[in-house]
mmCIF file of C-alpha atoms and ligand atoms in Angstrom:
data_model
loop_
_atom_site.group_PDB
_atom_site.id
_atom_site.type_symbol
_atom_site.label_atom_id
_atom_site.label_comp_id
_atom_site.label_asym_id
_atom_site.label_seq_id
_atom_site.Cartn_x
_atom_site.Cartn_y
_atom_site.Cartn_z
ATOM 1 C CA MET A 1 -34.291 20.073 -59.704
ATOM 2 C CA ALA A 2 -30.570 20.979 -59.519
ATOM 3 C CA ALA A 3 -29.612 23.581 -56.907
ATOM 4 C CA ALA A 4 -28.798 27.067 -58.255
ATOM 5 C CA ALA A 5 -25.053 27.672 -58.598
ATOM 6 C CA ALA A 6 -23.476 29.924 -55.990
ATOM 7 C CA ALA A 7 -22.483 33.360 -57.262
ATOM 8 C CA ALA A 8 -18.714 33.457 -57.868
ATOM 9 C CA ALA A 9 -16.492 35.351 -55.444
ATOM 10 C CA LYS A 10 -15.510 38.784 -56.717
ATOM 11 C CA ILE A 11 -12.973 40.793 -54.789
ATOM 12 C CA ALA A 12 -13.189 44.498 -55.601
ATOM 13 C CA PRO A 13 -10.529 46.801 -54.160
ATOM 14 C CA SER A 14 -12.031 50.255 -53.663
ATOM 15 C CA MET A 15 -9.897 52.676 -55.679
ATOM 16 C CA LEU A 16 -11.003 55.410 -53.260
ATOM 17 C CA SER A 17 -8.070 54.289 -51.114
ATOM 18 C CA SER A 18 -5.589 54.207 -54.009
ATOM 19 C CA ASP A 19 -3.133 56.899 -55.068
ATOM 20 C CA PHE A 20 -5.399 58.894 -57.414
ATOM 21 C CA ALA A 21 -2.331 60.509 -59.017
ATOM 22 C CA ASN A 22 -1.290 57.041 -60.222
ATOM 23 C CA LEU A 23 -4.707 55.516 -60.849
ATOM 24 C CA ALA A 24 -3.768 53.481 -63.935
ATOM 25 C CA SER A 25 -0.775 51.826 -62.288
ATOM 26 C CA GLU A 26 -2.751 51.277 -59.073
ATOM 27 C CA ALA A 27 -5.460 49.540 -61.123
ATOM 28 C CA GLU A 28 -2.883 47.398 -62.898
ATOM 29 C CA ARG A 29 -1.291 46.504 -59.537
ATOM 30 C CA MET A 30 -4.641 45.408 -58.061
ATOM 31 C CA VAL A 31 -5.469 43.227 -61.073
ATOM 32 C CA ARG A 32 -1.996 41.680 -60.925
ATOM 33 C CA LEU A 33 -2.511 40.919 -57.238
ATOM 34 C CA GLY A 34 -5.759 39.061 -57.924
ATOM 35 C CA ALA A 35 -8.586 41.626 -57.941
ATOM 36 C CA ASP A 36 -11.636 40.578 -59.969
ATOM 37 C CA TRP A 37 -13.258 44.002 -60.109
ATOM 38 C CA LEU A 38 -12.171 47.575 -59.404
ATOM 39 C CA HIS A 39 -14.687 49.460 -57.246
ATOM 40 C CA MET A 40 -15.092 53.111 -58.282
ATOM 41 C CA ASP A 41 -16.830 55.400 -55.763
ATOM 42 C CA VAL A 42 -18.583 58.312 -57.418
ATOM 43 C CA MET A 43 -19.409 61.174 -55.045
ATOM 44 C CA VAL A 44 -20.314 64.675 -56.177
ATOM 45 C CA ARG A 45 -21.177 66.453 -52.897
ATOM 46 C CA HIS A 46 -24.875 65.710 -52.926
ATOM 47 C CA PHE A 47 -26.289 62.512 -51.383
ATOM 48 C CA VAL A 48 -22.906 62.351 -49.582
ATOM 49 C CA PRO A 49 -20.712 65.308 -48.556
ATOM 50 C CA ASN A 50 -17.528 64.029 -50.233
ATOM 51 C CA LEU A 51 -16.163 64.697 -53.744
ATOM 52 C CA THR A 52 -14.309 61.962 -55.649
ATOM 53 C CA ILE A 53 -14.479 61.080 -59.339
ATOM 54 C CA GLY A 54 -16.856 61.221 -62.299
ATOM 55 C CA ALA A 55 -17.140 59.873 -65.843
ATOM 56 C CA PRO A 56 -13.989 61.610 -67.189
ATOM 57 C CA VAL A 57 -11.841 59.616 -64.769
ATOM 58 C CA ILE A 58 -13.573 56.361 -65.753
ATOM 59 C CA GLU A 59 -12.969 57.232 -69.408
ATOM 60 C CA SER A 60 -9.270 57.877 -68.779
ATOM 61 C CA LEU A 61 -8.838 54.723 -66.715
ATOM 62 C CA ARG A 62 -10.631 52.622 -69.334
ATOM 63 C CA LYS A 63 -7.815 53.438 -71.786
ATOM 64 C CA HIS A 64 -5.386 51.639 -69.451
ATOM 65 C CA THR A 65 -7.320 48.597 -68.266
ATOM 66 C CA LYS A 66 -9.785 45.986 -69.446
ATOM 67 C CA ALA A 67 -10.847 45.319 -65.830
ATOM 68 C CA TYR A 68 -14.484 45.314 -64.723
ATOM 69 C CA LEU A 69 -15.149 48.825 -63.400
ATOM 70 C CA ASP A 70 -17.748 48.463 -60.648
ATOM 71 C CA CYS A 71 -19.160 51.991 -60.335
ATOM 72 C CA HIS A 72 -21.010 52.919 -57.139
ATOM 73 C CA LEU A 73 -22.939 56.131 -57.726
ATOM 74 C CA MET A 74 -23.590 58.005 -54.505
ATOM 75 C CA VAL A 75 -25.539 60.768 -56.232
ATOM 76 C CA THR A 76 -29.116 62.035 -55.944
ATOM 77 C CA ASN A 77 -29.829 61.925 -59.706
ATOM 78 C CA PRO A 78 -28.246 58.733 -61.122
ATOM 79 C CA SER A 79 -30.233 58.855 -64.368
ATOM 80 C CA ASP A 80 -28.271 61.985 -65.328
ATOM 81 C CA TYR A 81 -25.066 59.919 -65.275
ATOM 82 C CA VAL A 82 -26.046 56.831 -67.291
ATOM 83 C CA GLU A 83 -25.148 58.104 -70.738
ATOM 84 C CA ALA A 84 -21.761 59.485 -69.694
ATOM 85 C CA PHE A 85 -20.783 56.401 -67.686
ATOM 86 C CA GLY A 86 -21.838 54.101 -70.526
ATOM 87 C CA LYS A 87 -19.731 56.070 -72.992
ATOM 88 C CA ALA A 88 -16.813 56.200 -70.558
ATOM 89 C CA GLY A 89 -16.654 52.402 -70.360
ATOM 90 C CA ALA A 90 -18.141 51.644 -66.935
ATOM 91 C CA SER A 91 -18.983 47.941 -66.480
ATOM 92 C CA GLY A 92 -21.406 48.045 -63.556
ATOM 93 C CA PHE A 93 -23.647 50.985 -62.619
ATOM 94 C CA THR A 94 -25.000 50.774 -59.070
ATOM 95 C CA PHE A 95 -27.445 53.457 -57.920
ATOM 96 C CA HIS A 96 -29.072 54.039 -54.522
ATOM 97 C CA ILE A 97 -32.660 53.001 -53.828
ATOM 98 C CA GLU A 98 -33.160 55.992 -51.532
ATOM 99 C CA VAL A 99 -33.125 58.376 -54.528
ATOM 100 C CA THR A 100 -34.863 56.218 -57.145
ATOM 101 C CA ARG A 101 -38.186 55.279 -55.550
ATOM 102 C CA ASP A 102 -40.184 56.514 -58.573
ATOM 103 C CA ASN A 103 -37.994 55.800 -61.581
ATOM 104 C CA TRP A 104 -35.989 52.618 -60.993
ATOM 105 C CA LYS A 105 -37.671 50.657 -63.828
ATOM 106 C CA GLU A 106 -36.651 53.190 -66.490
ATOM 107 C CA LEU A 107 -33.249 53.566 -64.874
ATOM 108 C CA ILE A 108 -32.498 49.815 -64.989
ATOM 109 C CA GLN A 109 -33.566 49.703 -68.662
ATOM 110 C CA SER A 110 -31.363 52.661 -69.567
ATOM 111 C CA ILE A 111 -28.323 51.214 -67.766
ATOM 112 C CA LYS A 112 -28.706 47.953 -69.684
ATOM 113 C CA ALA A 113 -29.259 49.803 -72.948
ATOM 114 C CA LYS A 114 -25.873 51.464 -72.447
ATOM 115 C CA GLY A 115 -24.193 48.069 -72.001
ATOM 116 C CA MET A 116 -23.696 48.190 -68.213
ATOM 117 C CA ARG A 117 -24.848 45.822 -65.457
ATOM 118 C CA PRO A 118 -27.438 47.480 -63.207
ATOM 119 C CA GLY A 119 -27.099 47.295 -59.434
ATOM 120 C CA VAL A 120 -28.935 48.812 -56.487
ATOM 121 C CA SER A 121 -27.443 49.884 -53.184
ATOM 122 C CA LEU A 122 -29.039 50.522 -49.816
ATOM 123 C CA LYS A 123 -27.840 52.626 -46.909
ATOM 124 C CA PRO A 124 -27.648 51.134 -43.395
ATOM 125 C CA GLY A 125 -30.997 52.698 -42.386
ATOM 126 C CA THR A 126 -32.906 51.377 -45.416
ATOM 127 C CA PRO A 127 -34.821 48.105 -44.976
ATOM 128 C CA VAL A 128 -33.803 45.273 -47.287
ATOM 129 C CA GLU A 129 -37.440 44.778 -48.335
ATOM 130 C CA ASP A 130 -37.165 48.052 -50.271
ATOM 131 C CA VAL A 131 -34.979 46.399 -52.927
ATOM 132 C CA PHE A 132 -37.064 43.220 -53.356
ATOM 133 C CA PRO A 133 -39.145 44.672 -56.223
ATOM 134 C CA LEU A 134 -35.981 45.597 -58.121
ATOM 135 C CA VAL A 135 -34.492 42.113 -57.765
ATOM 136 C CA GLU A 136 -37.762 40.481 -58.764
ATOM 137 C CA ALA A 137 -38.701 42.847 -61.611
ATOM 138 C CA GLU A 138 -39.162 41.746 -65.211
ATOM 139 C CA THR A 139 -35.890 43.552 -65.975
ATOM 140 C CA PRO A 140 -34.118 43.148 -62.645
ATOM 141 C CA VAL A 141 -30.985 44.572 -61.116
ATOM 142 C CA GLU A 142 -28.128 42.084 -61.297
ATOM 143 C CA LEU A 143 -26.411 43.106 -58.062
ATOM 144 C CA VAL A 144 -27.450 44.366 -54.640
ATOM 145 C CA LEU A 145 -24.856 46.391 -52.744
ATOM 146 C CA VAL A 146 -25.495 46.319 -48.987
ATOM 147 C CA MET A 147 -23.720 49.289 -47.383
ATOM 148 C CA THR A 148 -21.955 48.245 -44.212
ATOM 149 C CA VAL A 149 -21.004 51.836 -43.307
ATOM 150 C CA GLU A 150 -22.757 55.155 -43.904
ATOM 151 C CA PRO A 151 -21.774 56.052 -47.480
ATOM 152 C CA GLY A 152 -19.342 58.903 -48.022
ATOM 153 C CA PHE A 153 -15.900 57.944 -46.771
ATOM 154 C CA GLY A 154 -13.453 55.059 -46.714
ATOM 155 C CA GLY A 155 -11.872 53.757 -43.535
ATOM 156 C CA GLN A 156 -15.016 53.441 -41.400
ATOM 157 C CA LYS A 157 -16.032 50.630 -39.061
ATOM 158 C CA PHE A 158 -17.954 47.628 -40.448
ATOM 159 C CA MET A 159 -21.548 47.339 -39.181
ATOM 160 C CA PRO A 160 -22.146 43.614 -38.493
ATOM 161 C CA GLU A 161 -25.857 44.203 -37.910
ATOM 162 C CA MET A 162 -26.211 44.692 -41.710
ATOM 163 C CA MET A 163 -25.577 40.970 -42.187
ATOM 164 C CA ASP A 164 -29.256 40.201 -41.568
ATOM 165 C CA LYS A 165 -29.976 41.958 -44.872
ATOM 166 C CA VAL A 166 -27.387 39.819 -46.657
ATOM 167 C CA ARG A 167 -28.788 36.610 -45.129
ATOM 168 C CA THR A 168 -32.339 37.539 -46.141
ATOM 169 C CA LEU A 169 -31.318 38.278 -49.730
ATOM 170 C CA ARG A 170 -29.161 35.161 -50.051
ATOM 171 C CA LYS A 171 -31.969 32.926 -48.824
ATOM 172 C CA LYS A 172 -34.309 34.265 -51.499
ATOM 173 C CA HIS A 173 -31.724 34.533 -54.308
ATOM 174 C CA PRO A 174 -29.021 31.827 -54.273
ATOM 175 C CA SER A 175 -27.154 33.101 -57.348
ATOM 176 C CA LEU A 176 -27.605 36.883 -57.041
ATOM 177 C CA ASP A 177 -24.462 39.034 -56.802
ATOM 178 C CA ILE A 178 -24.625 40.403 -53.247
ATOM 179 C CA GLU A 179 -21.949 42.995 -52.546
ATOM 180 C CA VAL A 180 -20.870 44.402 -49.201
ATOM 181 C CA ASP A 181 -19.073 47.740 -48.964
ATOM 182 C CA GLY A 182 -17.476 49.438 -45.987
ATOM 183 C CA GLY A 183 -15.036 48.259 -43.352
ATOM 184 C CA LEU A 184 -14.343 44.877 -44.971
ATOM 185 C CA GLY A 185 -10.990 43.242 -44.303
ATOM 186 C CA PRO A 186 -9.452 40.117 -42.770
ATOM 187 C CA SER A 187 -11.138 40.711 -39.395
ATOM 188 C CA THR A 188 -14.673 41.244 -40.759
ATOM 189 C CA ILE A 189 -14.810 39.086 -43.886
ATOM 190 C CA ASP A 190 -15.983 35.905 -42.161
ATOM 191 C CA ALA A 191 -19.171 37.597 -40.936
ATOM 192 C CA ALA A 192 -19.967 38.848 -44.441
ATOM 193 C CA ALA A 193 -19.000 35.638 -46.228
ATOM 194 C CA SER A 194 -20.958 33.374 -43.893
ATOM 195 C CA ALA A 195 -24.026 35.595 -44.312
ATOM 196 C CA GLY A 196 -23.791 34.971 -48.077
ATOM 197 C CA ALA A 197 -21.992 37.988 -49.594
ATOM 198 C CA ASN A 198 -19.954 37.080 -52.689
ATOM 199 C CA CYS A 199 -18.779 40.500 -53.928
ATOM 200 C CA ILE A 200 -16.423 42.109 -51.453
ATOM 201 C CA VAL A 201 -15.382 45.756 -51.653
ATOM 202 C CA ALA A 202 -12.307 46.580 -49.613
ATOM 203 C CA GLY A 203 -10.434 49.871 -49.679
ATOM 204 C CA SER A 204 -8.326 50.722 -46.659
ATOM 205 C CA SER A 205 -7.703 47.099 -45.660
ATOM 206 C CA VAL A 206 -6.207 46.329 -49.086
ATOM 207 C CA PHE A 207 -4.323 49.526 -49.857
ATOM 208 C CA GLY A 208 -3.139 49.952 -46.267
ATOM 209 C CA ALA A 209 -1.735 46.433 -46.001
ATOM 210 C CA PRO A 210 1.980 45.640 -46.329
ATOM 211 C CA ASP A 211 0.934 42.851 -48.729
ATOM 212 C CA PRO A 212 -2.328 43.784 -50.492
ATOM 213 C CA GLY A 213 -2.259 40.539 -52.494
ATOM 214 C CA GLU A 214 -2.389 38.555 -49.275
ATOM 215 C CA VAL A 215 -5.514 40.465 -48.173
ATOM 216 C CA ILE A 216 -7.213 39.928 -51.544
ATOM 217 C CA SER A 217 -6.546 36.214 -51.371
ATOM 218 C CA ALA A 218 -7.711 35.977 -47.715
ATOM 219 C CA LEU A 219 -10.992 37.671 -48.677
ATOM 220 C CA ARG A 220 -11.499 35.249 -51.552
ATOM 221 C CA LYS A 221 -10.671 32.197 -49.412
ATOM 222 C CA SER A 222 -13.266 33.215 -46.830
ATOM 223 C CA VAL A 223 -16.031 33.635 -49.451
ATOM 224 C CA GLU A 224 -15.175 30.318 -51.107
ATOM 225 C CA ALA A 225 -14.942 28.448 -47.794
ATOM 226 C CA SER A 226 -18.383 29.734 -46.746
ATOM 227 C CA GLN A 227 -19.862 28.657 -50.062
ATOM 228 C CA ILE A 228 -18.508 25.114 -49.633
ATOM 229 C CA LYS A 229 -20.027 24.928 -46.123
ATOM 230 C CA SER A 230 -23.488 26.175 -47.143
HETATM 231 O O1 5RP B 301 -18.663 53.332 -50.812
HETATM 232 C C1 5RP B 301 -17.735 53.582 -50.062
HETATM 233 C C2 5RP B 301 -17.847 54.678 -49.070
HETATM 234 O O2 5RP B 301 -19.059 55.281 -49.191
HETATM 235 C C3 5RP B 301 -16.416 52.830 -50.198
HETATM 236 O O3 5RP B 301 -16.514 51.917 -51.259
HETATM 237 C C4 5RP B 301 -16.020 52.095 -48.910
HETATM 238 O O4 5RP B 301 -16.043 52.896 -47.818
HETATM 239 C C5 5RP B 301 -14.704 51.352 -49.049
HETATM 240 O O5 5RP B 301 -13.732 51.769 -48.173
HETATM 241 P P1 5RP B 301 -13.246 50.924 -46.884
HETATM 242 O O6 5RP B 301 -13.030 49.515 -47.329
HETATM 243 O O7 5RP B 301 -11.992 51.631 -46.498
HETATM 244 O O8 5RP B 301 -14.347 51.037 -45.856
HETATM 245 FE FE1 FE2 B 302 -18.513 52.065 -52.563
#
Protein backbone atom coordinates (compact mmCIF):
# COMPACT_ATOMS: atom_id res chain seq x y z
CA MET A 1 0.00 0.00 0.00
CA ALA A 2 1.32 3.49 -0.89
CA ALA A 3 2.19 5.75 2.05
CA ALA A 4 -0.29 8.57 2.75
CA ALA A 5 0.83 11.91 1.31
CA ALA A 6 2.17 14.45 3.79
CA ALA A 7 -0.15 17.38 4.44
CA ALA A 8 1.08 20.44 2.51
CA ALA A 9 2.77 23.27 4.38
CA LYS A 10 0.45 26.19 5.04
CA ILE A 11 1.86 29.36 6.51
CA ALA A 12 -0.82 31.49 8.14
CA PRO A 13 0.15 34.95 9.38
CA SER A 14 -2.06 35.87 12.33
CA MET A 15 -3.83 39.11 11.41
CA LEU A 16 -4.11 39.83 15.14
CA SER A 17 -0.65 41.38 14.80
CA SER A 18 -1.53 43.39 11.68
CA ASP A 19 -2.63 47.01 11.46
CA PHE A 20 -6.40 46.53 11.88
CA ALA A 21 -7.02 50.00 10.40
CA ASN A 22 -5.51 48.73 7.13
CA LEU A 23 -6.68 45.12 7.23
CA ALA A 24 -7.32 44.72 3.49
CA SER A 25 -3.90 46.01 2.47
CA GLU A 26 -2.23 44.00 5.25
CA ALA A 27 -3.96 40.87 3.92
CA GLU A 28 -2.88 41.65 0.37
CA ARG A 29 0.70 42.25 1.58
CA MET A 30 0.82 38.88 3.38
CA VAL A 31 -0.50 36.99 0.35
CA ARG A 32 2.02 38.78 -1.88
CA LEU A 33 4.81 37.78 0.51
CA GLY A 34 3.86 34.10 0.30
CA ALA A 35 1.17 33.44 2.94
CA ASP A 36 -1.07 30.46 2.17
CA TRP A 37 -3.77 31.29 4.70
CA LEU A 38 -4.72 34.31 6.80
CA HIS A 39 -5.36 33.41 10.45
CA MET A 40 -8.26 35.36 11.97
CA ASP A 41 -8.51 35.31 15.79
CA VAL A 42 -12.06 35.77 17.01
CA MET A 43 -12.31 36.79 20.67
CA VAL A 44 -15.43 38.26 22.25
CA ARG A 45 -14.47 38.56 25.95
CA HIS A 46 -15.76 35.19 27.04
CA PHE A 47 -13.57 32.06 26.88
CA VAL A 48 -10.68 34.57 26.66
CA PRO A 49 -10.57 38.08 28.17
CA ASN A 50 -9.61 39.86 24.93
CA LEU A 51 -11.84 41.47 22.26
CA THR A 52 -10.86 41.32 18.58
CA ILE A 53 -13.06 40.77 15.54
CA GLY A 54 -16.31 39.08 14.51
CA ALA A 55 -18.21 38.15 11.35
CA PRO A 56 -18.67 41.75 10.09
CA VAL A 57 -14.91 42.14 9.77
CA ILE A 58 -14.62 38.81 7.92
CA GLU A 59 -17.40 39.95 5.59
CA SER A 60 -15.63 43.24 4.87
CA LEU A 61 -12.26 41.57 4.34
CA ARG A 62 -13.78 38.96 2.03
CA LYS A 63 -14.68 41.77 -0.40
CA HIS A 64 -10.95 42.50 -0.79
CA THR A 65 -9.34 39.07 -0.89
CA LYS A 66 -9.87 35.56 -2.20
CA ALA A 67 -7.43 34.19 0.41
CA TYR A 68 -8.30 31.28 2.70
CA LEU A 69 -9.57 32.86 5.92
CA ASP A 70 -8.61 30.50 8.74
CA CYS A 71 -10.94 31.54 11.57
CA HIS A 72 -10.03 30.54 15.13
CA LEU A 73 -13.06 31.00 17.35
CA MET A 74 -12.10 31.53 20.97
CA VAL A 75 -15.71 31.74 22.14
CA THR A 76 -17.81 29.69 24.56
CA ASN A 77 -20.74 29.19 22.13
CA PRO A 78 -19.28 28.53 18.64
CA SER A 79 -22.54 27.14 17.24
CA ASP A 80 -24.03 30.65 17.54
CA TYR A 81 -21.42 31.91 15.07
CA VAL A 82 -21.61 29.31 12.28
CA GLU A 83 -24.33 30.91 10.20
CA ALA A 84 -22.81 34.40 10.32
CA PHE A 85 -19.27 33.21 9.57
CA GLY A 86 -20.51 31.06 6.68
CA LYS A 87 -22.36 34.02 5.19
CA ALA A 88 -19.39 36.32 5.78
CA GLY A 89 -17.12 34.11 3.68
CA ALA A 90 -14.96 32.35 6.28
CA SER A 91 -13.00 29.40 4.83
CA GLY A 92 -12.09 27.45 7.96
CA PHE A 93 -14.04 27.46 11.24
CA THR A 94 -12.04 26.14 14.19
CA PHE A 95 -13.79 25.81 17.55
CA HIS A 96 -12.44 24.77 20.96
CA ILE A 97 -13.01 21.28 22.35
CA GLU A 98 -13.24 22.64 25.89
CA VAL A 99 -16.64 24.23 25.12
CA THR A 100 -18.10 21.63 22.76
CA ARG A 101 -17.97 18.38 24.72
CA ASP A 102 -21.68 17.66 24.12
CA ASN A 103 -22.43 19.05 20.68
CA TRP A 104 -19.37 18.66 18.44
CA LYS A 105 -21.07 16.23 16.01
CA GLU A 106 -23.87 18.68 15.16
CA LEU A 107 -21.39 21.54 15.10
CA ILE A 108 -19.09 19.83 12.56
CA GLN A 109 -22.11 19.05 10.34
CA SER A 110 -23.36 22.63 10.49
CA ILE A 111 -19.92 24.08 9.67
CA LYS A 112 -19.68 21.85 6.60
CA ALA A 113 -23.24 22.66 5.59
CA LYS A 114 -22.26 26.33 5.49
CA GLY A 115 -19.33 25.56 3.16
CA MET A 116 -16.50 25.89 5.70
CA ARG A 117 -13.79 23.44 6.77
CA PRO A 118 -14.27 22.34 10.39
CA GLY A 119 -11.35 22.36 12.81
CA VAL A 120 -10.93 21.74 16.52
CA SER A 121 -8.50 23.46 18.85
CA LEU A 122 -7.19 22.48 22.26
CA LYS A 123 -5.74 24.62 25.02
CA PRO A 124 -2.36 23.73 26.57
CA GLY A 125 -4.01 22.02 29.57
CA THR A 126 -6.30 19.80 27.46
CA PRO A 127 -5.08 16.27 26.69
CA VAL A 128 -4.71 15.42 23.01
CA GLU A 129 -6.83 12.28 23.50
CA ASP A 130 -9.85 14.57 23.89
CA VAL A 131 -9.84 15.37 20.16
CA PHE A 132 -9.36 11.79 18.90
CA PRO A 133 -13.11 11.14 18.57
CA LEU A 134 -13.52 14.27 16.44
CA VAL A 135 -10.70 13.29 14.08
CA GLU A 136 -12.00 9.74 13.80
CA ALA A 137 -15.73 10.55 13.53
CA GLU A 138 -17.88 9.64 10.55
CA THR A 139 -17.92 13.35 9.68
CA PRO A 140 -14.55 14.39 11.07
CA VAL A 141 -12.82 17.68 11.67
CA GLU A 142 -10.30 18.42 8.93
CA LEU A 143 -7.79 20.29 11.09
CA VAL A 144 -6.53 20.12 14.66
CA LEU A 145 -5.12 23.35 16.09
CA VAL A 146 -2.71 22.67 18.97
CA MET A 147 -2.39 25.84 21.07
CA THR A 148 1.22 26.48 21.98
CA VAL A 149 0.33 29.41 24.28
CA GLU A 150 -2.69 30.08 26.49
CA PRO A 151 -5.26 31.53 24.07
CA GLY A 152 -6.09 35.21 24.31
CA PHE A 153 -3.12 37.30 23.21
CA GLY A 154 -0.40 37.46 20.59
CA GLY A 155 3.27 37.80 21.43
CA GLN A 156 3.52 35.05 24.06
CA LYS A 157 6.24 32.44 24.53
CA PHE A 158 6.02 29.13 22.63
CA MET A 159 5.45 26.08 24.85
CA PRO A 160 7.69 23.30 23.45
CA GLU A 161 6.10 20.71 25.73
CA MET A 162 2.99 20.86 23.47
CA MET A 163 4.96 19.09 20.74
CA ASP A 164 4.15 15.70 22.26
CA LYS A 165 0.54 16.32 21.23
CA VAL A 166 1.61 17.11 17.67
CA ARG A 167 3.80 13.99 17.50
CA THR A 168 0.97 11.79 18.79
CA LEU A 169 -1.51 13.17 16.25
CA ARG A 170 0.94 12.97 13.34
CA LYS A 171 1.75 9.34 14.09
CA LYS A 172 -1.93 8.41 13.94
CA HIS A 173 -2.89 10.71 11.03
CA PRO A 174 -0.17 11.18 8.39
CA SER A 175 -2.19 13.54 6.17
CA LEU A 176 -4.23 15.49 8.74
CA ASP A 177 -3.81 19.29 8.84
CA ILE A 178 -2.11 19.88 12.20
CA GLU A 179 -1.81 23.55 13.07
CA VAL A 180 0.27 25.15 15.80
CA ASP A 181 -0.56 28.61 17.13
CA GLY A 182 1.34 30.81 19.55
CA GLY A 183 4.95 31.92 19.72
CA LEU A 184 5.96 30.45 16.35
CA GLY A 185 8.84 32.07 14.50
CA PRO A 186 12.32 31.32 13.15
CA SER A 187 13.62 30.23 16.58
CA THR A 188 10.76 27.82 17.39
CA ILE A 189 9.66 26.49 14.00
CA ASP A 190 12.08 23.56 13.88
CA ALA A 191 10.58 22.04 17.04
CA ALA A 192 7.06 22.30 15.61
CA ALA A 193 7.99 21.15 12.10
CA SER A 194 9.98 18.14 13.27
CA ALA A 195 7.09 17.09 15.52
CA GLY A 196 4.87 17.03 12.40
CA ALA A 197 2.97 20.35 12.31
CA ASN A 198 2.20 21.50 8.76
CA CYS A 199 0.00 24.57 9.35
CA ILE A 200 1.94 27.33 11.05
CA VAL A 201 0.29 30.40 12.57
CA ALA A 202 2.68 33.26 13.20
CA GLY A 203 1.69 36.76 14.27
CA SER A 204 4.32 38.84 16.02
CA SER A 205 7.27 37.08 14.39
CA VAL A 206 5.95 37.90 10.90
CA PHE A 207 4.52 41.38 11.41
CA GLY A 208 7.36 42.45 13.70
CA ALA A 209 10.10 41.39 11.29
CA PRO A 210 11.98 43.85 9.06
CA ASP A 211 11.33 41.39 6.20
CA PRO A 212 8.10 39.45 6.84
CA GLY A 213 8.48 37.58 3.54
CA GLU A 214 11.77 36.15 4.73
CA VAL A 215 10.10 34.82 7.90
CA ILE A 216 7.24 33.27 5.92
CA SER A 217 9.68 31.51 3.63
CA ALA A 218 11.87 30.32 6.56
CA LEU A 219 8.78 28.80 8.22
CA ARG A 220 7.83 27.02 5.01
CA LYS A 221 11.38 25.72 4.43
CA SER A 222 11.48 24.21 7.91
CA VAL A 223 8.14 22.38 7.45
CA GLU A 224 9.16 21.08 4.02
CA ALA A 225 12.63 20.00 5.19
CA SER A 226 11.11 18.04 8.10
CA GLN A 227 8.68 16.32 5.75
CA ILE A 228 11.52 15.20 3.46
CA LYS A 229 13.42 13.77 6.47
CA SER A 230 10.45 11.84 7.90
O1 LIG B 1 -4.72 32.43 18.86
C1 LIG B 1 -3.91 33.29 19.15
C2 LIG B 1 -3.85 33.84 20.53
O2 LIG B 1 -4.81 33.25 21.29
C3 LIG B 1 -3.00 33.87 18.08
O3 LIG B 1 -3.29 33.27 16.84
C4 LIG B 1 -1.51 33.69 18.40
O4 LIG B 1 -1.18 34.12 19.64
C5 LIG B 1 -0.60 34.28 17.33
O5 LIG B 1 0.23 35.27 17.79
P1 LIG B 1 1.82 35.09 18.01
O6 LIG B 1 2.37 34.41 16.80
O7 LIG B 1 2.27 36.50 18.17
O8 LIG B 1 1.98 34.26 19.26
FE1 LIG C 1 -5.20 31.83 16.84
